[in-house]
Short mmCIF file of C-alpha atoms in Angstrom, two decimals:
data_model
loop_
_atom_site.label_atom_id
_atom_site.label_comp_id
_atom_site.label_asym_id
_atom_site.label_seq_id
_atom_site.Cartn_x
_atom_site.Cartn_y
_atom_site.Cartn_z
CA MET A 648 18.14 -104.68 26.63
CA SER A 649 16.06 -103.80 29.41
CA GLU A 650 13.35 -107.46 29.51
CA MET A 651 10.01 -104.61 28.72
CA GLY A 652 12.56 -103.85 25.50
CA VAL A 653 12.31 -107.64 23.79
CA TRP A 654 8.62 -107.75 24.58
CA ALA A 655 8.00 -104.72 22.54
CA MET A 656 10.27 -106.71 19.49
CA ARG A 657 7.94 -107.91 17.34
CA VAL A 658 9.42 -111.43 14.98
CA ALA A 659 7.94 -111.49 11.17
CA ALA A 660 8.12 -114.96 9.81
CA VAL A 661 7.17 -115.52 6.80
CA GLY A 662 6.65 -118.32 3.88
CA ASP A 663 6.34 -121.25 3.79
CA ASN A 664 3.30 -123.41 5.67
CA CYS A 665 2.20 -127.20 5.48
CA VAL A 666 -0.18 -129.39 7.60
CA ASP A 667 1.20 -132.76 7.87
CA ALA A 668 -1.83 -135.13 8.03
CA TYR A 669 -0.81 -138.53 9.52
CA ALA A 670 -3.87 -140.90 7.95
CA HIS A 671 -3.49 -143.90 10.08
CA LEU A 672 -3.22 -141.89 13.18
CA SER A 673 -6.74 -139.77 11.69
CA LYS A 674 -5.10 -136.42 13.12
CA SER A 675 -3.14 -132.94 11.54
CA TYR A 676 -1.17 -130.75 13.07
CA PRO A 677 -0.18 -127.26 11.42
CA GLY A 678 3.61 -127.13 10.23
CA GLY A 679 6.02 -125.36 8.04
CA ASN A 680 9.48 -123.70 8.82
CA PRO A 681 8.04 -119.81 9.51
CA VAL A 682 4.74 -121.45 10.89
CA ASN A 683 6.70 -123.82 13.63
CA VAL A 684 9.39 -121.05 14.28
CA ALA A 685 6.31 -117.79 14.93
CA VAL A 686 5.10 -120.87 17.72
CA TYR A 687 8.17 -121.34 19.28
CA LEU A 688 8.53 -117.16 19.23
CA ARG A 689 5.22 -116.95 20.11
CA ARG A 690 5.89 -119.77 22.93
CA LEU A 691 8.54 -117.96 24.67
CA GLY A 692 6.71 -114.96 25.18
CA MET A 693 7.09 -113.06 21.68
CA ASP A 694 5.76 -111.09 19.68
CA ALA A 695 5.08 -113.00 16.33
CA SER A 696 2.96 -112.83 12.22
CA TYR A 697 3.29 -115.60 9.89
CA THR A 698 2.38 -114.01 6.37
CA GLY A 699 2.28 -116.95 4.77
CA MET A 700 -0.98 -118.47 2.07
CA VAL A 701 -3.31 -121.45 2.40
CA GLY A 702 -6.57 -122.45 0.92
CA ASN A 703 -10.31 -122.08 1.57
CA ASP A 704 -10.04 -126.48 2.11
CA ALA A 705 -10.22 -127.75 6.36
CA TYR A 706 -6.59 -128.07 5.99
CA GLY A 707 -6.49 -124.36 5.45
CA TYR A 708 -8.60 -123.28 8.12
CA LEU A 709 -7.17 -126.00 11.13
CA MET A 710 -3.53 -123.78 10.27
CA LYS A 711 -5.08 -120.22 10.55
CA ASN A 712 -7.36 -120.81 13.34
CA ALA A 713 -4.44 -122.80 15.48
CA LEU A 714 -2.49 -119.85 14.34
CA TYR A 715 -4.87 -117.54 16.09
CA ALA A 716 -5.14 -119.62 19.23
CA LYS A 717 -1.33 -119.72 19.87
CA GLY A 718 -1.60 -115.74 19.13
CA VAL A 719 0.28 -114.78 16.46
CA ASP A 720 -0.55 -111.85 14.21
CA ILE A 721 -2.73 -114.27 10.90
CA SER A 722 -2.82 -110.80 9.60
CA HIS A 723 -1.23 -110.86 6.50
CA LEU A 724 -1.59 -115.37 6.26
CA HIS A 725 -3.28 -115.30 2.57
CA THR A 726 -6.57 -117.02 2.12
CA ARG A 727 -6.81 -119.17 -2.27
CA HIS A 728 -9.06 -120.90 -3.60
CA GLY A 729 -7.55 -123.89 -3.79
CA ARG A 730 -5.97 -126.39 -1.30
CA THR A 731 -3.72 -125.92 1.32
CA ALA A 732 -0.25 -127.53 1.29
CA VAL A 733 -0.11 -131.27 2.67
CA THR A 734 2.33 -133.62 3.42
CA GLN A 735 1.40 -137.12 3.84
CA VAL A 736 3.58 -138.77 6.89
CA GLU A 737 3.63 -142.32 8.56
CA LEU A 738 5.36 -143.93 11.13
CA VAL A 739 6.78 -147.08 11.06
CA GLU A 740 8.33 -148.32 13.57
CA GLY A 741 8.42 -144.60 15.76
CA GLU A 742 10.27 -142.79 12.89
CA ARG A 743 9.14 -140.23 10.46
CA VAL A 744 8.07 -141.50 6.38
CA PHE A 745 7.16 -138.57 4.21
CA GLY A 746 5.07 -139.57 1.85
CA ASP A 747 2.82 -137.54 -0.72
CA TYR A 748 3.41 -133.45 -0.74
CA ASP A 749 1.65 -131.68 -2.56
CA GLU A 750 1.90 -128.18 -2.15
CA GLY A 751 -1.39 -126.82 -3.27
CA VAL A 752 -1.63 -122.97 -3.41
CA MET A 753 1.65 -121.50 -2.03
CA ALA A 754 2.69 -122.65 -5.39
CA ASP A 755 2.04 -119.15 -6.34
CA PHE A 756 2.85 -117.54 -3.13
CA LYS A 757 4.60 -114.30 -3.72
CA LEU A 758 4.96 -111.15 -1.34
CA THR A 759 2.71 -108.05 -1.31
CA GLU A 760 3.28 -104.32 -1.45
CA ALA A 761 1.49 -104.27 1.94
CA ASP A 762 2.85 -107.67 2.85
CA VAL A 763 6.57 -105.80 2.27
CA GLU A 764 5.60 -102.44 4.45
CA PHE A 765 3.85 -105.36 6.77
CA LEU A 766 7.28 -106.53 7.24
CA CYS A 767 8.97 -103.93 6.95
CA ARG A 768 7.49 -102.97 10.85
CA HIS A 769 9.28 -105.74 12.72
CA ASP A 770 12.65 -106.07 14.03
CA LEU A 771 13.72 -109.55 12.32
CA ILE A 772 11.97 -111.20 9.63
CA HIS A 773 12.48 -115.03 9.64
CA THR A 774 12.16 -117.66 6.31
CA GLY A 775 13.27 -120.25 5.09
CA ILE A 776 14.38 -122.91 1.87
CA TRP A 777 11.38 -123.00 0.34
CA GLY A 778 9.59 -119.74 1.43
CA LYS A 779 9.69 -118.44 -2.22
CA ILE A 780 10.83 -115.04 -1.02
CA GLU A 781 15.07 -115.28 -1.35
CA ARG A 782 14.64 -112.35 -4.18
CA ASP A 783 13.23 -110.12 -1.58
CA LEU A 784 15.60 -110.19 0.45
CA GLY A 785 18.14 -107.54 -1.23
CA ARG A 786 15.06 -105.14 -0.98
CA LEU A 787 14.83 -106.35 2.69
CA GLN A 788 17.92 -105.62 4.56
CA GLN A 789 18.08 -102.20 2.16
CA ARG A 790 14.47 -101.52 4.01
CA GLY A 791 16.88 -102.48 7.10
CA MET A 792 15.70 -104.98 8.26
CA ARG A 793 18.05 -108.44 10.57
CA ILE A 794 16.83 -111.58 8.02
CA SER A 795 16.87 -115.22 9.30
CA PHE A 796 16.81 -118.03 6.75
CA ASP A 797 17.09 -121.73 7.88
CA PHE A 798 18.42 -123.50 4.76
CA ALA A 799 17.90 -127.21 6.53
CA ASP A 800 19.76 -129.57 5.35
CA LYS A 801 19.94 -128.22 1.03
CA LEU A 802 23.53 -126.81 1.64
CA ASP A 803 23.82 -127.06 -2.26
CA HIS A 804 21.33 -125.68 -3.54
CA GLU A 805 21.11 -122.69 -5.81
CA VAL A 806 19.25 -120.68 -3.01
CA VAL A 807 21.74 -120.59 -1.02
CA GLY A 808 23.68 -118.35 -3.47
CA ILE A 809 20.97 -116.04 -4.08
CA ALA A 810 19.49 -115.68 0.18
CA LEU A 811 23.18 -116.13 1.61
CA PRO A 812 23.98 -112.52 1.38
CA HIS A 813 21.13 -110.75 2.55
CA VAL A 814 21.07 -112.54 5.94
CA ASP A 815 21.98 -111.82 9.33
CA TYR A 816 21.54 -115.13 11.05
CA ALA A 817 21.84 -118.90 8.56
CA PHE A 818 20.96 -121.89 9.84
CA PHE A 819 21.85 -125.60 8.20
CA SER A 820 21.28 -128.59 9.41
CA TYR A 821 24.14 -131.30 8.86
CA THR A 822 24.80 -134.66 11.24
CA HIS A 823 27.60 -134.37 13.08
CA GLU A 824 30.70 -132.13 13.27
CA ASP A 825 33.70 -132.96 11.18
CA GLU A 826 35.93 -130.76 8.60
CA PHE A 827 33.24 -130.55 5.66
CA ILE A 828 31.06 -128.55 8.02
CA ARG A 829 33.73 -126.40 9.43
CA SER A 830 34.78 -125.24 6.19
CA TYR A 831 31.49 -124.98 5.52
CA LEU A 832 29.87 -122.71 7.28
CA GLN A 833 32.64 -120.72 7.43
CA LEU A 834 32.79 -120.11 4.32
CA ALA A 835 29.20 -119.10 4.51
CA GLN A 836 29.96 -116.63 7.10
CA GLN A 837 32.11 -115.16 4.36
CA ALA A 838 29.21 -114.71 1.83
CA GLY A 839 26.94 -111.97 3.94
CA PRO A 840 25.88 -113.01 7.75
CA ARG A 841 26.25 -112.26 11.16
CA VAL A 842 26.73 -115.57 12.20
CA ALA A 843 26.41 -119.30 10.44
CA VAL A 844 24.83 -122.07 12.74
CA ALA A 845 24.65 -126.21 12.72
CA THR A 846 22.40 -128.11 13.67
CA LEU A 847 23.36 -131.16 14.49
CA GLY A 848 20.45 -133.58 16.18
CA GLU A 849 21.43 -136.46 18.42
CA ASN A 850 25.22 -134.25 18.74
CA GLY A 851 24.05 -130.30 19.37
CA SER A 852 25.13 -127.43 17.36
CA LEU A 853 27.72 -125.42 15.83
CA ALA A 854 28.15 -121.44 15.08
CA TYR A 855 30.54 -119.70 13.09
CA ASP A 856 30.98 -115.24 14.02
CA GLY A 857 33.53 -114.66 11.54
CA HIS A 858 36.23 -115.78 14.66
CA THR A 859 35.68 -118.11 16.39
CA PHE A 860 34.06 -121.81 16.53
CA THR A 861 31.15 -122.11 19.44
CA ARG A 862 29.51 -125.20 20.43
CA TYR A 863 26.93 -126.80 22.36
CA GLY A 864 24.94 -129.81 23.10
CA ILE A 865 21.96 -130.71 24.23
CA VAL A 866 19.36 -130.82 26.33
CA PRO A 867 18.79 -134.82 27.33
CA VAL A 868 15.35 -135.73 27.69
CA ASP A 869 12.45 -138.71 26.11
CA VAL A 870 11.86 -137.97 22.70
CA VAL A 871 8.33 -138.71 21.25
CA ASP A 872 8.75 -136.83 18.18
CA THR A 873 11.56 -134.51 16.46
CA MET A 874 9.46 -132.99 14.56
CA GLY A 875 10.49 -128.70 14.95
CA ALA A 876 12.48 -129.44 16.86
CA GLY A 877 15.42 -127.67 14.38
CA ASP A 878 12.51 -125.23 14.39
CA SER A 879 12.41 -124.85 18.24
CA PHE A 880 15.64 -124.23 18.49
CA ILE A 881 16.05 -121.19 15.57
CA ALA A 882 13.22 -119.64 17.45
CA GLY A 883 15.36 -119.83 20.97
CA PHE A 884 18.43 -118.92 19.48
CA LEU A 885 16.29 -115.63 18.16
CA ARG A 886 14.82 -114.43 20.70
CA ALA A 887 18.70 -115.39 23.17
CA ALA A 888 20.06 -113.58 20.15
CA LEU A 889 17.52 -109.78 20.33
CA TYR A 890 18.55 -110.39 23.61
CA GLY A 891 22.26 -109.49 22.86
CA GLU A 892 23.79 -112.90 24.97
CA GLN A 893 26.85 -114.22 23.85
CA LEU A 894 26.73 -117.01 20.90
CA GLY A 895 26.60 -119.86 23.48
CA ASP A 896 24.21 -119.05 25.36
CA CYS A 897 22.31 -118.33 22.03
CA LEU A 898 23.24 -121.92 20.43
CA LYS A 899 21.98 -123.42 24.74
CA ALA A 900 18.61 -121.13 25.26
CA GLY A 901 17.97 -122.99 20.91
CA ALA A 902 18.79 -126.49 22.89
CA GLU A 903 17.14 -125.70 25.81
CA ASN A 904 13.10 -125.11 23.41
CA ALA A 905 14.33 -127.99 21.15
CA ALA A 906 14.51 -130.31 24.00
CA VAL A 907 10.44 -129.13 25.02
CA THR A 908 9.24 -129.50 21.82
CA LEU A 909 10.84 -133.47 21.37
CA GLN A 910 8.53 -134.46 24.20
CA TYR A 911 5.46 -134.35 21.98
CA MET A 912 3.76 -135.74 18.86
CA GLY A 913 3.75 -133.17 16.24
CA ALA A 914 6.11 -129.89 16.13
CA TRP A 915 3.43 -128.58 18.28
CA GLU A 916 0.48 -128.84 20.12
CA LEU A 917 -2.78 -127.46 19.87
CA GLU A 918 -4.64 -125.10 21.51
CA ALA A 919 -8.38 -126.31 23.41
CA ASN A 920 -10.03 -123.81 21.77
CA THR A 921 -8.86 -124.44 18.01
CA LYS A 922 -11.67 -124.70 15.97
CA GLN A 923 -12.74 -127.61 14.41
CA VAL A 924 -16.16 -126.97 13.15
CA LEU A 925 -17.07 -125.64 10.28
CA ASP A 926 -19.70 -121.89 10.44
CA ALA A 927 -20.98 -119.25 8.86
CA ALA A 928 -21.90 -115.91 10.56
CA ALA A 929 -23.86 -113.65 9.07
CA ILE A 930 -23.82 -109.91 10.32
CA GLY A 931 -25.15 -106.68 8.33
CA ASP A 932 -28.88 -105.67 8.28
CA ASN A 933 -32.19 -107.82 7.68
CA CYS A 934 -35.49 -106.00 6.65
CA MET A 935 -39.12 -106.89 6.15
CA ASP A 936 -40.15 -106.66 2.76
CA VAL A 937 -44.41 -105.99 3.19
CA TYR A 938 -46.47 -106.15 0.87
CA PRO A 939 -50.05 -104.19 1.37
CA ALA A 940 -52.05 -105.17 -1.26
CA LEU A 941 -51.78 -108.70 0.12
CA GLY A 942 -51.78 -108.54 3.96
CA THR A 943 -48.41 -110.46 3.82
CA ALA A 944 -45.49 -109.48 4.82
CA TYR A 945 -41.84 -111.52 4.40
CA PRO A 946 -37.93 -112.40 6.87
CA THR A 947 -35.53 -110.14 4.33
CA GLY A 948 -32.17 -108.88 3.75
CA ASN A 949 -29.55 -110.31 2.14
CA VAL A 950 -28.14 -111.37 5.50
CA VAL A 951 -31.11 -113.03 6.64
CA ASP A 952 -31.52 -114.87 3.44
CA PHE A 953 -27.70 -115.53 3.49
CA ALA A 954 -28.43 -117.16 6.49
CA ILE A 955 -31.33 -118.88 5.99
CA HIS A 956 -29.98 -120.35 2.52
CA LEU A 957 -26.84 -121.86 4.39
CA ARG A 958 -28.23 -123.67 7.04
CA GLN A 959 -30.83 -124.90 4.72
CA LEU A 960 -27.25 -126.52 3.01
CA GLY A 961 -26.27 -128.16 6.20
CA VAL A 962 -23.72 -125.35 7.44
CA PRO A 963 -23.81 -124.03 11.40
CA VAL A 964 -25.30 -120.46 10.74
CA SER A 965 -25.01 -117.83 13.53
CA VAL A 966 -26.95 -113.71 12.58
CA ILE A 967 -25.84 -110.72 13.84
CA SER A 968 -27.71 -107.73 13.65
CA THR A 969 -30.75 -105.64 14.94
CA THR A 970 -34.31 -105.40 14.36
CA GLY A 971 -37.48 -103.51 16.23
CA GLU A 972 -39.10 -104.03 19.18
CA ASP A 973 -42.25 -104.44 17.28
CA ASP A 974 -45.20 -106.68 15.26
CA TYR A 975 -42.58 -107.21 12.57
CA GLY A 976 -39.11 -107.92 15.48
CA ARG A 977 -41.21 -110.76 16.99
CA GLN A 978 -42.20 -112.62 13.44
CA MET A 979 -38.60 -112.29 12.46
CA VAL A 980 -36.90 -113.25 15.47
CA ASP A 981 -39.65 -116.37 15.36
CA ALA A 982 -38.33 -117.04 11.88
CA LEU A 983 -35.13 -116.79 12.36
CA ARG A 984 -35.24 -119.28 15.31
CA GLY A 985 -37.69 -121.34 13.29
CA GLU A 986 -35.40 -122.12 11.13
CA ASP A 987 -32.38 -122.90 13.18
CA LEU A 988 -30.12 -120.61 13.39
CA ASP A 989 -28.16 -119.41 16.27
CA LEU A 990 -29.81 -116.31 17.48
CA SER A 991 -27.73 -115.65 20.01
CA HIS A 992 -25.70 -112.48 18.41
CA PHE A 993 -29.36 -111.17 17.15
CA HIS A 994 -30.17 -108.28 19.26
CA THR A 995 -33.82 -106.24 19.59
CA ALA A 996 -34.11 -102.69 20.28
CA PRO A 997 -37.03 -100.69 21.38
CA GLY A 998 -38.46 -98.72 18.01
CA LEU A 999 -39.30 -100.10 14.42
CA THR A 1000 -37.49 -103.32 12.42
CA ALA A 1001 -36.38 -102.02 9.41
CA VAL A 1002 -39.17 -101.98 6.61
CA THR A 1003 -39.62 -102.15 3.05
CA TYR A 1004 -42.92 -101.20 1.63
CA MET A 1005 -43.66 -103.83 -2.04
CA GLU A 1006 -45.85 -103.36 -4.36
CA LEU A 1007 -47.09 -105.57 -7.41
CA ASP A 1008 -47.50 -104.80 -11.05
CA GLY A 1009 -47.94 -108.89 -12.71
CA ASN A 1010 -45.36 -110.37 -11.76
CA GLU A 1011 -42.90 -107.40 -11.47
CA ARG A 1012 -41.81 -106.39 -7.72
CA ILE A 1013 -41.68 -103.03 -7.10
CA HIS A 1014 -39.13 -101.60 -4.51
CA GLY A 1015 -41.23 -98.53 -2.47
CA GLU A 1016 -40.58 -96.96 0.66
CA TYR A 1017 -37.76 -98.16 2.50
CA ALA A 1018 -37.87 -97.65 6.68
CA GLU A 1019 -34.29 -98.25 8.29
CA GLY A 1020 -35.50 -98.23 11.99
CA VAL A 1021 -33.99 -98.83 13.89
CA LEU A 1022 -31.05 -100.58 11.47
CA GLU A 1023 -30.57 -96.79 11.59
CA THR A 1024 -28.66 -96.63 14.67
CA MET A 1025 -27.29 -100.22 14.89
CA VAL A 1026 -23.40 -101.21 16.08
CA PHE A 1027 -21.68 -103.64 16.38
CA SER A 1028 -19.91 -104.49 19.53
CA LYS A 1029 -16.56 -105.82 20.66
CA GLU A 1030 -18.58 -109.64 21.97
CA ASP A 1031 -20.62 -109.29 18.54
CA LEU A 1032 -16.68 -109.01 16.37
CA GLY A 1033 -15.45 -111.39 18.63
CA PHE A 1034 -18.38 -114.22 18.05
CA ALA A 1035 -18.59 -113.33 14.00
CA ALA A 1036 -14.82 -113.53 14.38
CA ARG A 1037 -14.72 -116.77 15.57
CA HIS A 1038 -16.50 -118.63 13.02
CA THR A 1039 -14.53 -119.58 9.86
CA LEU A 1040 -16.73 -117.64 7.08
CA VAL A 1041 -17.85 -114.28 7.90
CA HIS A 1042 -20.53 -112.65 5.22
CA SER A 1043 -21.70 -109.13 5.06
CA ALA A 1044 -23.28 -106.54 2.53
CA PHE A 1045 -23.29 -103.29 1.16
CA TRP A 1046 -25.78 -101.96 3.57
CA GLY A 1047 -24.55 -104.16 6.31
CA LYS A 1048 -22.74 -101.52 8.26
CA ALA A 1049 -20.30 -103.60 9.23
CA HIS A 1050 -18.07 -102.79 6.64
CA GLU A 1051 -15.49 -100.94 8.76
CA HIS A 1052 -15.08 -104.11 10.89
CA LEU A 1053 -13.65 -106.47 7.44
CA ALA A 1054 -9.93 -106.15 8.04
CA ASP A 1055 -10.19 -106.96 12.26
CA LEU A 1056 -12.62 -110.21 10.85
CA HIS A 1057 -9.56 -111.27 8.57
CA ALA A 1058 -6.71 -110.53 11.14
CA HIS A 1059 -8.80 -113.08 13.31
CA GLY A 1060 -8.48 -115.59 10.64
CA ALA A 1061 -12.46 -115.40 9.59
CA VAL A 1062 -13.25 -116.27 5.37
CA VAL A 1063 -14.73 -113.21 4.30
CA SER A 1064 -17.31 -112.79 2.25
CA PHE A 1065 -19.31 -109.55 1.13
CA ASP A 1066 -21.62 -108.64 -1.23
CA TYR A 1067 -21.22 -105.87 -2.89
CA ALA A 1068 -24.83 -105.43 -5.46
CA THR A 1069 -24.63 -103.75 -8.02
CA LYS A 1070 -21.63 -100.74 -6.17
CA MET A 1071 -18.56 -101.20 -7.74
CA ASP A 1072 -18.29 -97.82 -8.61
CA ASP A 1073 -18.68 -96.97 -5.09
CA ALA A 1074 -16.04 -95.28 -2.59
CA LEU A 1075 -16.78 -98.42 -0.06
CA VAL A 1076 -15.35 -101.69 -3.00
CA PRO A 1077 -11.18 -99.99 -2.65
CA GLN A 1078 -11.69 -99.68 1.00
CA THR A 1079 -12.69 -102.94 1.57
CA LEU A 1080 -11.91 -105.87 -0.93
CA PRO A 1081 -8.02 -106.59 0.17
CA TRP A 1082 -10.37 -107.64 3.49
CA VAL A 1083 -12.64 -109.79 1.43
CA ASP A 1084 -11.60 -113.10 0.31
CA TYR A 1085 -14.94 -114.04 -1.87
CA ALA A 1086 -16.41 -110.38 -3.32
CA PHE A 1087 -20.04 -111.03 -5.17
CA PHE A 1088 -21.68 -108.09 -8.04
CA SER A 1089 -24.18 -107.98 -10.01
CA MET A 1090 -23.84 -106.73 -13.43
CA ARG A 1091 -25.70 -106.75 -16.33
CA CYS A 1092 -23.63 -107.95 -18.90
CA THR A 1093 -22.68 -110.70 -20.53
CA PRO A 1094 -19.79 -113.14 -18.83
CA GLU A 1095 -16.99 -111.64 -21.67
CA GLU A 1096 -17.71 -108.64 -20.84
CA ALA A 1097 -17.58 -108.78 -16.74
CA GLN A 1098 -14.22 -109.73 -17.60
CA VAL A 1099 -12.77 -105.96 -17.52
CA PRO A 1100 -14.57 -104.99 -14.55
CA LEU A 1101 -13.70 -108.75 -13.21
CA ARG A 1102 -9.81 -107.47 -13.65
CA ARG A 1103 -10.09 -104.46 -12.06
CA LEU A 1104 -11.87 -105.24 -8.81
CA HIS A 1105 -9.88 -108.30 -8.12
CA GLY A 1106 -6.78 -105.78 -8.84
CA LEU A 1107 -8.01 -103.93 -6.05
CA GLY A 1108 -7.29 -106.99 -3.44
CA ALA A 1109 -9.86 -109.81 -3.22
CA GLY A 1110 -9.16 -113.17 -2.92
CA VAL A 1111 -12.20 -114.90 -5.92
CA VAL A 1112 -14.55 -112.25 -7.58
CA VAL A 1113 -17.74 -113.27 -8.61
CA ALA A 1114 -20.61 -111.31 -11.12
CA THR A 1115 -23.74 -112.62 -11.49
CA LEU A 1116 -25.43 -111.65 -14.71
CA GLY A 1117 -28.40 -112.65 -14.03
CA GLU A 1118 -30.22 -114.82 -17.45
CA GLN A 1119 -26.59 -115.00 -18.83
CA GLY A 1120 -25.60 -116.87 -15.93
CA SER A 1121 -22.54 -116.20 -13.71
CA VAL A 1122 -18.50 -115.65 -14.09
CA ALA A 1123 -15.54 -116.45 -11.19
CA PHE A 1124 -12.05 -114.44 -11.58
CA ASP A 1125 -9.38 -115.73 -9.28
CA GLY A 1126 -6.52 -114.05 -10.74
CA LYS A 1127 -5.72 -116.14 -12.59
CA ASP A 1128 -9.10 -117.86 -14.72
CA PHE A 1129 -12.07 -117.33 -15.26
CA TYR A 1130 -15.21 -119.35 -14.77
CA THR A 1131 -18.37 -118.95 -15.85
CA PHE A 1132 -21.78 -121.33 -15.66
CA GLY A 1133 -25.10 -120.54 -16.70
CA ILE A 1134 -28.34 -121.37 -15.40
CA ASP A 1135 -30.67 -123.25 -13.63
CA PRO A 1136 -33.43 -123.23 -16.00
CA VAL A 1137 -37.11 -122.61 -14.02
CA GLU A 1138 -40.14 -120.91 -14.63
CA VAL A 1139 -39.80 -117.66 -12.82
CA VAL A 1140 -42.29 -116.43 -10.62
CA ASN A 1141 -39.49 -114.22 -8.28
CA THR A 1142 -36.95 -112.71 -8.67
CA VAL A 1143 -36.12 -111.26 -5.21
CA GLY A 1144 -32.97 -112.67 -3.06
CA ALA A 1145 -32.18 -114.81 -5.53
CA GLY A 1146 -28.86 -113.29 -5.51
CA ASP A 1147 -28.30 -114.48 -1.66
CA ALA A 1148 -29.53 -117.53 -2.54
CA PHE A 1149 -26.99 -118.13 -4.80
CA ILE A 1150 -24.07 -116.61 -2.83
CA ALA A 1151 -24.91 -118.97 -0.46
CA GLY A 1152 -25.47 -121.74 -2.95
CA PHE A 1153 -21.41 -120.87 -3.82
CA MET A 1154 -20.06 -120.39 -0.63
CA ALA A 1155 -21.48 -123.42 0.27
CA GLY A 1156 -19.14 -124.50 -2.25
CA VAL A 1157 -16.44 -123.27 -0.26
CA LEU A 1158 -16.88 -125.10 2.55
CA ARG A 1159 -17.47 -127.89 0.82
CA GLY A 1160 -13.57 -127.33 -0.89
CA GLU A 1161 -15.27 -127.60 -4.05
CA SER A 1162 -13.31 -126.38 -7.26
CA LEU A 1163 -14.81 -123.22 -8.73
CA GLU A 1164 -16.40 -124.26 -10.95
CA ASP A 1165 -19.14 -126.86 -8.91
CA CYS A 1166 -19.22 -123.80 -6.32
CA LEU A 1167 -21.05 -121.55 -9.44
CA LYS A 1168 -23.17 -124.54 -10.41
CA SER A 1169 -24.20 -124.95 -6.66
CA GLY A 1170 -24.40 -120.54 -6.18
CA ALA A 1171 -26.95 -121.43 -9.30
CA LYS A 1172 -28.80 -124.38 -8.18
CA THR A 1173 -29.62 -123.02 -5.09
CA ALA A 1174 -31.10 -119.87 -6.49
CA SER A 1175 -33.33 -121.91 -8.68
CA SER A 1176 -34.39 -123.01 -5.69
CA ILE A 1177 -36.29 -119.76 -4.73
CA LEU A 1178 -36.99 -118.66 -8.22
CA GLY A 1179 -40.25 -120.61 -8.94
CA ILE A 1180 -41.95 -120.27 -5.28
CA PHE A 1181 -43.39 -116.43 -4.67
CA GLU A 1182 -40.94 -115.65 -0.87
CA PRO A 1183 -37.51 -115.43 -1.08
CA TRP A 1184 -36.86 -118.75 1.19
CA ARG A 1185 -38.52 -122.22 1.13
CA LYS A 1186 -39.88 -122.56 5.13
CA THR A 1187 -38.65 -125.66 6.59
CA ARG A 1188 -40.17 -126.18 9.36
#
């Protein structure tokens, strides 16, 4: 096979992920067999993707950003509200000692139909004993997929019998070559695989292809940490196998790749550009609410209000939008700059700033004429979108003109939140929900009445769906349970912007790793903070 043909090949790694947390070193390393194999394949110059699930906590952000920095396709790495899988690790006299393990959201991982279609666009699928897809292997095999499986040292596990008939390359971990492992590999290979391989630690590796045993030793190096050595062996082996090399050369390639991993701490080294800061980008529309009768105007719009409230809650926020080069535009820029927002991708353009003319009927606000101004022709450049994707969280809204970019933003590892306002029946909803982690809708009903539409909306692909219900409070649904919260009582002066403030408070809770109940409370508290004032947000300076 030509070099060009190999470079065109894609390997899909799917299943478990885990962060190895070394508390005594104050360091954390992303890992898990499929994750590691994907990273090592990228290190060897191949295209690789990872399909799995992480939580919306700091470890989840670390996993997504670290994989993205390594060039792994994470378009099917799903984010769910909850904890990322983590293993506590200690070093005792140079040896790793594993402590508590929390499976987190991976406990609920299963392939979606979209995942299956995605996996079948690859040349080979790799997974492992804890990957939770052993019962999906048959239909993947029927689609013509080649499959690699790491059984680790679980030679007697029930998954072995389930998976082996549907596997092409079976990997096992043992200690040394003896009659037991030779007999075991023969029986394993006879159950279905083309090749059964045992990695033997410092004793090298052994493989059986149905005809002969092939053995290879190790590549001697100064060992720093053995974490990930077996996974890097698998990656090296698979790359050589995809080249069509002989079995002995595949074992050699595995040993050479493992030797690289043995020489540094952790399964793999983080790239310098792996993002560690939790931050947000608000991308979309901005608007001036103009009150002619009062002779005043206020900078607003969903992403503006969201950005300001989130910044006031302590999260660094960038605003990506366009305003006019008129007086209102200058007022907008001055106001946002005064709230310590990053405006490096907030543009001004010749023309008028978007304006909504507001009227008052007692305490009631009446939205009058709307002039879209420069927003009518607003587009987001490649630089704008690349900048947005480097943030932990990206927020937009129904009128923000960023909906067509949500898939790319999600694929780059950003958590995506989106405000659909009252438009839950719009055609845009099913088009975008698969790429939205936190979807917000405004409804006028009770929490009980909101459950039916929220189930339907969640079924369209969103991670968590949230309904704000005015005086009835709010309700969230994560696909399993409903969570509700009321309101923080306050004397209401103004409801304009309360929904945007709620979303900011809720998402601040998400970034803090709070439960959905506490996120709802945080949203309600932030909303109540502006219900008692005339403006859509409080100035801080």
